[in-house]
GROMACS .gro file of C-alpha atoms in nm:
model
  328
    1MET     CA    1   4.384   3.438  -3.838
    2GLN     CA    2   4.433   3.392  -3.414
    3ARG     CA    3   4.436   3.021  -3.355
    4SER     CA    4   4.334   2.908  -2.957
    5ASP     CA    5   4.469   2.539  -2.798
    6VAL     CA    6   4.056   2.411  -2.650
    7THR     CA    7   4.191   2.186  -2.366
    8ARG     CA    8   3.942   1.998  -2.160
    9ASP     CA    9   4.007   2.081  -1.710
   10ASP     CA   10   4.257   1.795  -1.704
   11GLY     CA   11   4.462   2.017  -1.945
   12THR     CA   12   4.376   1.678  -2.214
   13TRP     CA   13   4.412   1.861  -2.588
   14VAL     CA   14   4.081   1.805  -2.751
   15GLY     CA   15   4.218   2.048  -3.060
   16LEU     CA   16   4.239   2.401  -3.200
   17SER     CA   17   4.026   2.691  -3.219
   18LEU     CA   18   4.040   2.883  -3.580
   19ASP     CA   19   3.850   3.238  -3.619
   20VAL     CA   20   3.855   3.361  -3.948
   21ARG     CA   21   3.818   3.749  -4.050
   22ASP     CA   22   3.750   3.854  -4.394
   23ARG     CA   23   3.670   3.547  -4.590
   24ARG     CA   24   3.351   3.575  -4.687
   25GLN     CA   25   3.375   3.240  -4.978
   26PRO     CA   26   3.621   2.954  -4.937
   27GLU     CA   27   3.714   2.816  -5.226
   28LEU     CA   28   3.654   2.528  -5.195
   29CYS     CA   29   3.295   2.636  -5.186
   30VAL     CA   30   2.953   2.416  -5.099
   31PHE     CA   31   2.612   2.523  -5.318
   32SER     CA   32   2.283   2.451  -5.326
   33THR     CA   33   2.003   2.482  -5.481
   34GLY     CA   34   1.718   2.330  -5.361
   35PRO     CA   35   1.822   1.946  -5.324
   36ARG     CA   36   2.110   1.966  -5.542
   37LEU     CA   37   2.419   2.050  -5.476
   38LEU     CA   38   2.795   2.149  -5.645
   39ILE     CA   39   3.133   2.141  -5.393
   40SER     CA   40   3.340   2.334  -5.677
   41GLN     CA   41   3.708   2.428  -5.596
   42LEU     CA   42   3.835   2.657  -5.725
   43SER     CA   43   3.570   2.706  -5.958
   44ARG     CA   44   3.650   2.371  -6.049
   45PRO     CA   45   3.302   2.146  -5.989
   46VAL     CA   46   3.456   1.886  -5.737
   47LEU     CA   47   3.162   1.740  -5.621
   48LEU     CA   48   2.741   1.714  -5.755
   49ALA     CA   49   2.485   1.550  -5.546
   50VAL     CA   50   2.128   1.514  -5.482
   51VAL     CA   51   1.984   1.463  -5.190
   52GLU     CA   52   1.713   1.193  -5.193
   53GLU     CA   53   1.350   1.251  -5.109
   54PRO     CA   54   1.271   1.163  -4.836
   55LEU     CA   55   1.566   1.208  -4.694
   56GLN     CA   56   1.738   0.869  -4.710
   57GLY     CA   57   2.062   0.961  -4.914
   58VAL     CA   58   2.245   1.058  -5.132
   59ASP     CA   59   2.345   1.090  -5.447
   60PHE     CA   60   2.666   1.185  -5.599
   61TRP     CA   61   2.883   1.223  -5.939
   62ARG     CA   62   3.226   1.304  -5.833
   63THR     CA   63   3.519   1.466  -6.111
   64ASP     CA   64   3.864   1.405  -6.122
   65GLU     CA   65   3.904   1.781  -6.022
   66TYR     CA   66   3.981   1.853  -5.671
   67ARG     CA   67   4.330   1.878  -5.498
   68SER     CA   68   4.516   1.906  -5.230
   69PHE     CA   69   4.602   2.191  -5.068
   70VAL     CA   70   4.835   2.002  -4.844
   71PRO     CA   71   5.202   1.976  -4.991
   72PRO     CA   72   5.345   1.625  -4.996
   73LEU     CA   73   5.435   1.556  -4.624
   74ARG     CA   74   5.779   1.410  -4.567
   75ALA     CA   75   5.859   1.114  -4.417
   76ASP     CA   76   6.096   1.356  -4.161
   77VAL     CA   77   5.810   1.572  -4.068
   78GLY     CA   78   5.605   1.244  -4.017
   79ARG     CA   79   5.890   1.141  -3.750
   80ALA     CA   80   5.968   1.504  -3.553
   81LEU     CA   81   5.552   1.493  -3.558
   82SER     CA   82   5.438   1.225  -3.424
   83GLY     CA   83   5.257   1.139  -3.197
   84SER     CA   84   5.136   1.503  -3.046
   85PRO     CA   85   4.823   1.591  -3.283
   86GLN     CA   86   4.879   1.936  -3.126
   87ARG     CA   87   5.231   2.010  -3.344
   88TRP     CA   88   5.052   1.809  -3.677
   89ALA     CA   89   4.667   2.067  -3.609
   90HIS     CA   90   4.968   2.379  -3.576
   91ARG     CA   91   5.054   2.284  -3.894
   92PHE     CA   92   4.748   2.207  -4.101
   93ALA     CA   93   4.577   2.524  -3.966
   94ARG     CA   94   4.882   2.696  -4.166
   95TYR     CA   95   4.756   2.525  -4.442
   96LEU     CA   96   4.359   2.601  -4.404
   97ILE     CA   97   4.443   2.965  -4.465
   98ASP     CA   98   4.721   3.026  -4.628
   99SER     CA   99   4.716   2.755  -4.959
  100PRO     CA  100   4.446   2.837  -5.226
  101GLY     CA  101   4.155   2.591  -5.301
  102SER     CA  102   4.002   2.565  -4.859
  103PRO     CA  103   3.723   2.567  -4.754
  104LEU     CA  104   3.783   2.824  -4.473
  105HIS     CA  105   3.552   3.099  -4.420
  106GLU     CA  106   3.511   3.358  -4.146
  107GLY     CA  107   3.372   3.255  -3.865
  108ARG     CA  108   3.521   3.006  -3.570
  109TRP     CA  109   3.598   2.655  -3.684
  110LEU     CA  110   3.768   2.357  -3.486
  111LEU     CA  111   4.079   2.135  -3.639
  112SER     CA  112   4.041   1.774  -3.356
  113CYS     CA  113   4.174   1.505  -3.277
  114GLU     CA  114   3.838   1.374  -3.133
  115SER     CA  115   3.659   1.234  -3.460
  116PRO     CA  116   3.291   1.013  -3.368
  117LEU     CA  117   3.392   0.801  -3.636
  118PRO     CA  118   3.616   0.526  -3.381
  119ARG     CA  119   3.386   0.482  -3.129
  120TRP     CA  120   3.149   0.292  -3.311
  121ARG     CA  121   3.369   0.068  -3.403
  122HIS     CA  122   3.282  -0.310  -3.177
  123ALA     CA  123   3.561  -0.443  -3.042
  124ALA     CA  124   3.566  -0.771  -3.252
  125THR     CA  125   3.557  -0.632  -3.613
  126SER     CA  126   3.941  -0.496  -3.739
  127HIS     CA  127   4.055  -0.181  -3.831
  128ALA     CA  128   4.031  -0.320  -4.177
  129GLU     CA  129   3.678  -0.417  -4.152
  130TYR     CA  130   3.569  -0.068  -3.987
  131TRP     CA  131   3.692   0.209  -4.218
  132SER     CA  132   3.686  -0.066  -4.473
  133SER     CA  133   3.287  -0.019  -4.463
  134MET     CA  134   3.316   0.330  -4.326
  135LEU     CA  135   3.431   0.461  -4.736
  136VAL     CA  136   3.126   0.540  -4.901
  137GLU     CA  137   3.195   0.346  -5.289
  138GLY     CA  138   3.153   0.443  -5.620
  139HIS     CA  139   3.304   0.638  -5.875
  140PRO     CA  140   3.280   0.929  -6.043
  141ASP     CA  141   2.900   0.738  -5.905
  142GLY     CA  142   2.770   0.663  -5.589
  143TYR     CA  143   2.529   0.703  -5.302
  144ILE     CA  144   2.525   0.823  -4.939
  145ASP     CA  145   2.352   0.571  -4.752
  146TRP     CA  146   2.137   0.726  -4.469
  147PHE     CA  147   1.936   0.555  -4.391
  148LEU     CA  148   2.162   0.201  -4.376
  149HIS     CA  149   2.406   0.416  -4.211
  150SER     CA  150   2.206   0.698  -3.976
  151THR     CA  151   2.407   0.890  -3.787
  152SER     CA  152   2.775   0.705  -3.843
  153PHE     CA  153   2.888   1.007  -4.106
  154GLU     CA  154   3.070   0.773  -4.316
  155VAL     CA  155   3.415   0.921  -4.507
  156LEU     CA  156   3.297   1.034  -4.821
  157PRO     CA  157   3.674   0.985  -5.099
  158LEU     CA  158   3.664   1.384  -5.293
  159ARG     CA  159   3.872   1.138  -5.560
  160PRO     CA  160   3.946   0.750  -5.542
  161MET     CA  161   4.109   0.561  -5.293
  162PRO     CA  162   4.479   0.400  -5.417
  163GLY     CA  163   4.529   0.070  -5.394
  164PRO     CA  164   4.769  -0.153  -5.143
  165GLY     CA  165   5.011  -0.182  -5.429
  166ASP     CA  166   5.063   0.210  -5.443
  167SER     CA  167   5.351   0.315  -5.445
  168ARG     CA  168   5.221   0.607  -5.169
  169VAL     CA  169   5.082   0.343  -4.965
  170LYS     CA  170   5.348   0.124  -4.993
  171ALA     CA  171   5.537   0.440  -4.804
  172TYR     CA  172   5.291   0.475  -4.578
  173ARG     CA  173   5.244   0.091  -4.508
  174LYS     CA  174   5.615   0.200  -4.365
  175GLN     CA  175   5.524   0.448  -4.154
  176VAL     CA  176   5.237   0.276  -4.003
  177ARG     CA  177   5.440   0.038  -3.854
  178GLU     CA  178   5.702   0.339  -3.805
  179GLY     CA  179   5.376   0.473  -3.591
  180THR     CA  180   5.469   0.818  -3.771
  181LEU     CA  181   5.191   0.842  -4.004
  182PRO     CA  182   5.059   1.203  -4.012
  183PRO     CA  183   4.707   1.193  -3.950
  184VAL     CA  184   4.376   1.230  -4.180
  185LEU     CA  185   4.243   1.539  -4.252
  186LEU     CA  186   3.846   1.572  -4.289
  187TRP     CA  187   3.571   1.787  -4.275
  188ARG     CA  188   3.267   1.713  -4.172
  189VAL     CA  189   3.030   1.855  -4.421
  190SER     CA  190   2.643   1.824  -4.259
  191GLY     CA  191   2.444   1.881  -4.618
  192LEU     CA  192   2.590   1.481  -4.727
  193ASP     CA  193   2.590   1.425  -4.373
  194CYS     CA  194   2.975   1.277  -4.428
  195HIS     CA  195   3.304   1.314  -4.369
  196LEU     CA  196   3.513   1.453  -4.680
  197ILE     CA  197   3.906   1.311  -4.723
  198LEU     CA  198   4.070   1.692  -4.764
  199ASP     CA  199   4.430   1.575  -4.766
  200GLY     CA  200   4.576   1.202  -4.661
  201HIS     CA  201   4.378   0.920  -4.919
  202ALA     CA  202   4.659   0.736  -4.980
  203ARG     CA  203   4.759   0.730  -4.527
  204LEU     CA  204   4.407   0.593  -4.471
  205ALA     CA  205   4.430   0.292  -4.755
  206ALA     CA  206   4.803   0.239  -4.586
  207ALA     CA  207   4.635   0.266  -4.207
  208ILE     CA  208   4.331   0.006  -4.383
  209ALA     CA  209   4.618  -0.290  -4.519
  210GLU     CA  210   4.788  -0.226  -4.212
  211SER     CA  211   4.423  -0.227  -3.967
  212VAL     CA  212   4.536   0.030  -3.768
  213GLU     CA  213   4.336   0.332  -3.632
  214PRO     CA  214   4.434   0.594  -3.873
  215PRO     CA  215   4.522   0.939  -3.661
  216LEU     CA  216   4.223   1.196  -3.794
  217LEU     CA  217   4.182   1.586  -3.762
  218GLN     CA  218   3.794   1.673  -3.846
  219LEU     CA  219   3.745   2.025  -3.943
  220HIS     CA  220   3.429   2.183  -3.875
  221ARG     CA  221   3.218   2.454  -3.745
  222THR     CA  222   3.215   2.641  -3.428
  223VAL     CA  223   2.983   2.872  -3.274
  224PRO     CA  224   3.007   3.208  -3.449
  225HIS     CA  225   3.137   3.517  -3.304
  226ASP     CA  226   2.785   3.691  -3.277
  227ASP     CA  227   2.627   3.359  -3.108
  228LEU     CA  228   2.910   3.254  -2.815
  229ALA     CA  229   2.894   3.593  -2.579
  230ALA     CA  230   2.450   3.469  -2.568
  231ARG     CA  231   2.535   3.146  -2.507
  232ILE     CA  232   2.812   3.174  -2.243
  233ASP     CA  233   2.556   3.410  -2.070
  234ASP     CA  234   2.226   3.170  -2.074
  235ALA     CA  235   2.515   2.916  -2.005
  236VAL     CA  236   2.616   3.169  -1.628
  237GLY     CA  237   2.200   3.217  -1.625
  238PHE     CA  238   2.104   2.871  -1.582
  239TYR     CA  239   2.435   2.829  -1.324
  240GLU     CA  240   2.305   3.076  -1.112
  241ASP     CA  241   1.924   2.995  -1.185
  242GLU     CA  242   2.033   2.681  -1.046
  243LEU     CA  243   2.202   2.854  -0.720
  244GLU     CA  244   1.966   3.025  -0.616
  245ARG     CA  245   1.659   2.713  -0.656
  246PHE     CA  246   1.899   2.505  -0.402
  247ALA     CA  247   1.910   2.843  -0.197
  248GLU     CA  248   1.571   2.844  -0.153
  249LEU     CA  249   1.503   2.462  -0.140
  250ARG     CA  250   1.802   2.520   0.131
  251ALA     CA  251   1.528   2.842   0.314
  252VAL     CA  252   1.248   2.565   0.346
  253HIS     CA  253   1.415   2.203   0.468
  254GLY     CA  254   1.776   2.269   0.594
  255PRO     CA  255   2.132   2.285   0.542
  256THR     CA  256   2.151   1.854   0.433
  257VAL     CA  257   2.006   2.030   0.127
  258PRO     CA  258   2.309   2.105  -0.098
  259ASP     CA  259   2.421   2.436  -0.267
  260GLY     CA  260   2.372   2.278  -0.525
  261ALA     CA  261   2.725   2.392  -0.643
  262ALA     CA  262   2.849   2.002  -0.746
  263THR     CA  263   2.537   1.930  -0.968
  264ALA     CA  264   2.534   2.316  -1.202
  265GLY     CA  265   2.939   2.333  -1.180
  266PRO     CA  266   2.945   2.065  -1.380
  267GLN     CA  267   2.725   2.096  -1.569
  268LEU     CA  268   2.803   2.481  -1.656
  269THR     CA  269   3.161   2.323  -1.773
  270ARG     CA  270   3.039   2.151  -1.994
  271LEU     CA  271   2.732   2.447  -2.161
  272LEU     CA  272   3.161   2.626  -2.171
  273HIS     CA  273   3.363   2.345  -2.315
  274ASP     CA  274   3.024   2.270  -2.606
  275LEU     CA  275   3.014   2.628  -2.726
  276ASN     CA  276   3.462   2.561  -2.802
  277THR     CA  277   3.348   2.241  -2.942
  278ALA     CA  278   2.969   2.189  -3.031
  279GLU     CA  279   2.959   2.147  -3.435
  280GLN     CA  280   2.764   2.397  -3.662
  281PRO     CA  281   2.609   2.304  -4.040
  282THR     CA  282   2.763   2.351  -4.259
  283TRP     CA  283   2.764   2.715  -4.531
  284ALA     CA  284   2.601   2.656  -4.789
  285TRP     CA  285   2.620   3.013  -5.098
  286PRO     CA  286   2.337   3.006  -5.342
  287LEU     CA  287   2.445   2.851  -5.637
  288PRO     CA  288   2.406   3.162  -5.859
  289GLY     CA  289   2.138   3.032  -6.219
  290GLY     CA  290   1.996   2.793  -5.964
  291GLU     CA  291   1.872   2.497  -6.102
  292GLU     CA  292   1.877   2.526  -6.473
  293GLN     CA  293   2.291   2.646  -6.399
  294TRP     CA  294   2.341   2.306  -6.118
  295HIS     CA  295   2.220   2.091  -6.473
  296HIS     CA  296   2.437   2.340  -6.710
  297ILE     CA  297   2.795   2.163  -6.509
  298THR     CA  298   2.627   1.894  -6.469
  299ARG     CA  299   2.625   1.789  -6.891
  300GLU     CA  300   2.900   1.953  -6.913
  301VAL     CA  301   3.126   1.771  -6.676
  302THR     CA  302   2.969   1.454  -6.772
  303THR     CA  303   2.925   1.434  -7.118
  304GLY     CA  304   3.078   1.105  -7.283
  305LYS     CA  305   3.120   0.943  -6.955
  306GLY     CA  306   2.877   0.674  -6.975
  307ARG     CA  307   2.454   0.652  -6.832
  308LEU     CA  308   2.437   0.864  -6.464
  309PRO     CA  309   2.235   0.750  -6.200
  310PRO     CA  310   1.834   0.952  -6.224
  311ALA     CA  311   1.877   1.190  -5.938
  312ILE     CA  312   2.174   1.299  -6.169
  313GLU     CA  313   2.073   1.231  -6.511
  314PRO     CA  314   2.063   1.635  -6.650
  315GLU     CA  315   1.764   1.783  -6.819
  316GLY     CA  316   1.800   1.727  -7.174
  317GLY     CA  317   2.011   1.438  -7.140
  318ASN     CA  318   2.353   1.377  -7.173
  319GLY     CA  319   2.383   1.525  -7.542
  320PRO     CA  320   2.665   1.796  -7.625
  321VAL     CA  321   2.552   2.130  -7.459
  322ALA     CA  322   2.762   2.464  -7.485
  323LYS     CA  323   3.057   2.503  -7.216
  324ALA     CA  324   2.879   2.575  -6.893
  325PRO     CA  325   2.948   2.968  -6.672
  326THR     CA  326   3.202   2.854  -6.473
  327VAL     CA  327   3.099   2.910  -6.081
  328LYS     CA  328   3.294   3.202  -5.913
   0.00000   0.00000   0.00000
């Protein structure tokens, strides 16, 4: 994997670009069959979901099988890297590529500190209230409401959030007060239209308990290499066309017409920056066995777990079934 820092024109660090090669299917993988989704980690079902028609939300069932690929982060590491999202990004990038259970697959990714989530908090709303409202509730089942939370991209924990009395949360609350809390690692999954917590459930709980904005690192796909050169050519072509258009206007109306560089130059800069940062849809792999396999897996992980949401209810009910084939 190749890593490169992404910065703005003024040198402000935006994120870390990850160029992943020879990794065709990730170990934390999104599978799809029609409106049904399955997120699987190391062949273990983590999340079952059904997109509701007419695209107003998602019913989900969360298992307790998710395991973070990030090892426990010691307090001395938090102090050493505090205040440097860039250094944290390089550290998390190493875990993403080297540890089992990561969502990385071949292509270009961005690990960025510029998540859109903090932007929507109203100044009169406390951090505790806002971030609590952004968490998708429910375990093992719940609902991601696209209608109520349109474009707000809520945060879906991959395991139940610990309470303020949890020992890990208490330890992290001390780091919050010291200003050394490690960032929460999020993965933007377009098929769910929300962010999944890959690592940092207890850290987010600690930030909410202390009513401070949690430090975030967001992972998402960016423009793949196959498209990058063509899109750069398009952006440069647009810039050249604009300069030519202004030149023609100057030839007719005289030198009072600007040469266009002051307008086209910043546009070109924005276009080139977006090619390194713009989010691309999350890849989903066809589920082997299709809808029938999805129902098999659903029966296996939900049998004996009580009444299920109608959308998740497997065909044939919750009666005993043969062991479902493992997803590979």
